[in-house]
PDB file of C-alpha atoms in Angstrom:
ATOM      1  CA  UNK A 156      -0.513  31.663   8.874  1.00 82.00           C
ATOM      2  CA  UNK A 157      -2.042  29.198  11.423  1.00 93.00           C
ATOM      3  CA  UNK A 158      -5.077  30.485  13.648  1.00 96.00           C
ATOM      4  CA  UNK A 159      -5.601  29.441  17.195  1.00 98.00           C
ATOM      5  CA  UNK A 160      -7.909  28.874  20.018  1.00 97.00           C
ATOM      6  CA  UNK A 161      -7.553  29.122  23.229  1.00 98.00           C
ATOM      7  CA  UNK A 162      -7.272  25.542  25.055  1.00 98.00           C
ATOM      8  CA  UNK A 163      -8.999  26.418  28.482  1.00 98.00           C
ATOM      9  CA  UNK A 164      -8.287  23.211  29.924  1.00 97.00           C
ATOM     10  CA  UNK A 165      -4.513  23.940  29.097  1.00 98.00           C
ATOM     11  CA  UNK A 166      -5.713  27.349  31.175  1.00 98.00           C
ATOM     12  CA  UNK A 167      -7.468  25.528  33.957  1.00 98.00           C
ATOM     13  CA  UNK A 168      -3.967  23.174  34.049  1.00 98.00           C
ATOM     14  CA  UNK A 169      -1.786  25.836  34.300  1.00 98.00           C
ATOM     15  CA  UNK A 170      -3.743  27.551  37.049  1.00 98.00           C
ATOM     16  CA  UNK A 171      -3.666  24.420  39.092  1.00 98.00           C
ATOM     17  CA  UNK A 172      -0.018  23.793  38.591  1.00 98.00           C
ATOM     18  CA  UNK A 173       0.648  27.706  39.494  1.00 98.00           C
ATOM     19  CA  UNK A 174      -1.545  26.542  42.636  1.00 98.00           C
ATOM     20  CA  UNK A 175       0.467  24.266  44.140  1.00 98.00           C
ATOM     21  CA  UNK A 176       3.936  26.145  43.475  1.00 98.00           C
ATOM     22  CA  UNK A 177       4.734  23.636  40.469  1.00 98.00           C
ATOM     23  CA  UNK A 178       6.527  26.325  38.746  1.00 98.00           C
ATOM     24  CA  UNK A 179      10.274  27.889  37.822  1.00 98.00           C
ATOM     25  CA  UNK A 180      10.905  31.288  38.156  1.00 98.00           C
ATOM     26  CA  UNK A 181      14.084  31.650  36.340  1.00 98.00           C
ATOM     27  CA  UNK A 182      15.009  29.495  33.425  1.00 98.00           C
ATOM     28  CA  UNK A 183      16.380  29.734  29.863  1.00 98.00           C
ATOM     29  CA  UNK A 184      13.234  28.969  28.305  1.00 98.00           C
ATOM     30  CA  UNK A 185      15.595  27.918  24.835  1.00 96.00           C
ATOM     31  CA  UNK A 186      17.458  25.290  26.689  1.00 97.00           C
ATOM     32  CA  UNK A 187      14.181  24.464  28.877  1.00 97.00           C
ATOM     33  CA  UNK A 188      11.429  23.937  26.431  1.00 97.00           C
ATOM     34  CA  UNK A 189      10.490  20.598  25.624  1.00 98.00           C
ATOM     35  CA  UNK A 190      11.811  19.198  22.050  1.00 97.00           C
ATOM     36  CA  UNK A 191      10.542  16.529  19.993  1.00 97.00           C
ATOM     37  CA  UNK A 192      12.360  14.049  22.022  1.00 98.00           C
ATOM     38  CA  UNK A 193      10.765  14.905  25.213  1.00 98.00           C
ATOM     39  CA  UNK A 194       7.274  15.109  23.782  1.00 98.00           C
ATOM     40  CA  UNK A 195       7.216  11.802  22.501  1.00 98.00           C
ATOM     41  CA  UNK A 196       8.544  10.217  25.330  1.00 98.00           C
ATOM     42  CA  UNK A 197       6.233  12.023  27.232  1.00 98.00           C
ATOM     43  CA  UNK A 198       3.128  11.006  24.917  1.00 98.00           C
ATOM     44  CA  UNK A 199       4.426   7.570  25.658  1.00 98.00           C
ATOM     45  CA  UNK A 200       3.298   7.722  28.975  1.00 98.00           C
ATOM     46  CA  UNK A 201       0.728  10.554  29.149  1.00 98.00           C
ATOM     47  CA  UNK A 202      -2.313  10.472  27.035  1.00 98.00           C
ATOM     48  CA  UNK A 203      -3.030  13.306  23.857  1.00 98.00           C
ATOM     49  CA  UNK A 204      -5.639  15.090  26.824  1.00 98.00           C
ATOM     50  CA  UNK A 205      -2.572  15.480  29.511  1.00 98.00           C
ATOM     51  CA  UNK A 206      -0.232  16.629  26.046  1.00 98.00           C
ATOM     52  CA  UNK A 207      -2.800  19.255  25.244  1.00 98.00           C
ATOM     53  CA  UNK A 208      -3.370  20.572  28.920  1.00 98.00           C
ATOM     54  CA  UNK A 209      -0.070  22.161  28.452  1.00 98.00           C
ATOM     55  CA  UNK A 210      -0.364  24.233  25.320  1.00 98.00           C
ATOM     56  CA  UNK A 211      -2.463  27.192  25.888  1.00 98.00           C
ATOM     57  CA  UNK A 212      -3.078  27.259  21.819  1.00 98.00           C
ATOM     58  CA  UNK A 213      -5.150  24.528  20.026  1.00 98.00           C
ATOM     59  CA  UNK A 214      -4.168  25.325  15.933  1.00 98.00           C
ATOM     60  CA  UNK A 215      -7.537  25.688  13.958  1.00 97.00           C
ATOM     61  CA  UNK A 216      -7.943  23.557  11.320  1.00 97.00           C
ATOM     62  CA  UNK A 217      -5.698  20.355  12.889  1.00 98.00           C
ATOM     63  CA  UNK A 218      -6.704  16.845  13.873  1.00 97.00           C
ATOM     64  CA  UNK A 219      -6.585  16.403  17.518  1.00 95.00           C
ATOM     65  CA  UNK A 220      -3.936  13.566  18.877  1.00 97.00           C
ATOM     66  CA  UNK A 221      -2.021  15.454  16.990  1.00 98.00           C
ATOM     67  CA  UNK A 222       1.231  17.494  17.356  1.00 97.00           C
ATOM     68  CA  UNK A 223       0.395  20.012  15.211  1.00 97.00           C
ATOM     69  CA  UNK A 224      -3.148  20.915  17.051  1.00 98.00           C
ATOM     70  CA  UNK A 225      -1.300  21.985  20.218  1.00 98.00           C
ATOM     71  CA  UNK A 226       0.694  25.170  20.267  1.00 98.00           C
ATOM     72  CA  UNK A 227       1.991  27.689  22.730  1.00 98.00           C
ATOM     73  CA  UNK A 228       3.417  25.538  25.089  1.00 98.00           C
ATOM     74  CA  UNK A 229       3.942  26.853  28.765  1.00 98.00           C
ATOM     75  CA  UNK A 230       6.270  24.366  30.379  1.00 98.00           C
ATOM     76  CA  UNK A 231       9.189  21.148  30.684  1.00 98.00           C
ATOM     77  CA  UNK A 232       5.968  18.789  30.624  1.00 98.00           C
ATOM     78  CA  UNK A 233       6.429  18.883  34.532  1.00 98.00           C
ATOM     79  CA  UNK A 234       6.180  22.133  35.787  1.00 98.00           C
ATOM     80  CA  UNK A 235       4.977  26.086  34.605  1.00 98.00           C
ATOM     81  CA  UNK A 236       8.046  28.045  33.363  1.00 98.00           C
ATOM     82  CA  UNK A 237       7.888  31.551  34.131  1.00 98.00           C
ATOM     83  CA  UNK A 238       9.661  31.808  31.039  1.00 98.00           C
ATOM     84  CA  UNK A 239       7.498  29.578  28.968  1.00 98.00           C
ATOM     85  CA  UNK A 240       4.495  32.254  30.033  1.00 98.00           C
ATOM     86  CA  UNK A 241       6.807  35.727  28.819  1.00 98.00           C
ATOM     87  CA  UNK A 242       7.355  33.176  25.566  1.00 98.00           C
ATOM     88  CA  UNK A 243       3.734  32.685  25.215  1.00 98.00           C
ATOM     89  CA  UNK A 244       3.056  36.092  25.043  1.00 98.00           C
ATOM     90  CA  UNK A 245       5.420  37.328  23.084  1.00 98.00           C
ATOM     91  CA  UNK A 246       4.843  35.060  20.074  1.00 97.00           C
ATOM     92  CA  UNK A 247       1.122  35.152  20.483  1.00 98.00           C
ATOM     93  CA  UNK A 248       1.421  39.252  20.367  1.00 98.00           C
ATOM     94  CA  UNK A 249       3.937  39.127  17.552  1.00 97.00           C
ATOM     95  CA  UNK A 250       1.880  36.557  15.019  1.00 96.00           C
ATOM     96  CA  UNK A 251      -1.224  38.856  16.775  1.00 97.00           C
ATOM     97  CA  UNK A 252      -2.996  35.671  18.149  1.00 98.00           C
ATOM     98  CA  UNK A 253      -4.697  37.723  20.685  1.00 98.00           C
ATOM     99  CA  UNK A 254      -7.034  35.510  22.530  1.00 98.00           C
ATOM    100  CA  UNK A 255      -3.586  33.484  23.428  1.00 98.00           C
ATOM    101  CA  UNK A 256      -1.637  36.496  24.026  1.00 98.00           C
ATOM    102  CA  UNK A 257      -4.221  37.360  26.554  1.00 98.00           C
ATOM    103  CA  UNK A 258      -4.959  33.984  28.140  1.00 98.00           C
ATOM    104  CA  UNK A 259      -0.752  33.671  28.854  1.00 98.00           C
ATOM    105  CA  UNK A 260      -0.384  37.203  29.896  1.00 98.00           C
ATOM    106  CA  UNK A 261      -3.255  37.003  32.683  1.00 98.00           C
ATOM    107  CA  UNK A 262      -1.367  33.471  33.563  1.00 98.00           C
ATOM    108  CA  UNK A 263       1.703  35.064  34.224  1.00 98.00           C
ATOM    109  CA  UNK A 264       0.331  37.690  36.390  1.00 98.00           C
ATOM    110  CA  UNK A 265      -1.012  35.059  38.358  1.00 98.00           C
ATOM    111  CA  UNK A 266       1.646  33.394  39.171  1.00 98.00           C
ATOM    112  CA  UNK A 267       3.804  36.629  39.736  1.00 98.00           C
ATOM    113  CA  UNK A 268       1.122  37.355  42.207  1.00 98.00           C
ATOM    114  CA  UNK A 269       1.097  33.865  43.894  1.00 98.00           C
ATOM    115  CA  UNK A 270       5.171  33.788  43.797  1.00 98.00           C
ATOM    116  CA  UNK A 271       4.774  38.014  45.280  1.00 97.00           C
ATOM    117  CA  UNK A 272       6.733  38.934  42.580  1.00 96.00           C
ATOM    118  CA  UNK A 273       5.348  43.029  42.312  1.00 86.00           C
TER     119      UNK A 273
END
């Protein structure tokens, strides 16, 4: 099984983008996440640095400007997903990634607090 790292400038990202409200609160985080289509076309105008700053997991072991470095992602490449955050932590506390499982759960209780969801 893969080990990860946090990515704390995927953390610092996320935390800006919760910020300045560019997040969903409700979405089907299935239909929403981004798929291999989307990620390419958005590494065709984004570079690997603005790729990673939205996975909160960097896989151990990888080559950066790669796909498989960046894992855990928490949003449509656009905005935070609520969603995406619940997702986060539910796979990171399942495969007992804990550092991850941490770094999404505090993340989601920041934006519930910034969105006043108590």
């Amino acid at each position: 099984m893969a080990t990860y790292a946090v990515n704390p400038a995927a953390v610092a990202r996320a935390r800006e983008l919760i910020e300045s409200r560019q997040y969903v609160l409700d979405s089907d985080w299935g239909r929403m996440q981004p798929n291999a289509e989307a990620e390419n076309a958005f590494l065709e105008r984004h570079s690997w640095e603005d790729y990673a700053g939205w996975h909160l997991g960097l896989t151990e072991g990888a080559n950066d400007e790669t796909k498989a470095r960046y894992a855990f992602v928490v949003g449509d490449l656009r905005r935070v997903h609520r969603s995406a955050l619940i997702a986060c932590v539910y796979r990171a506390s399942e495969w007992r990634h804990k550092q991850v499982e941490l770094a999404a759960h505090e993340l989601l209780q920041h934006l519930d607090a910034r969105a006043g969801i108590s």
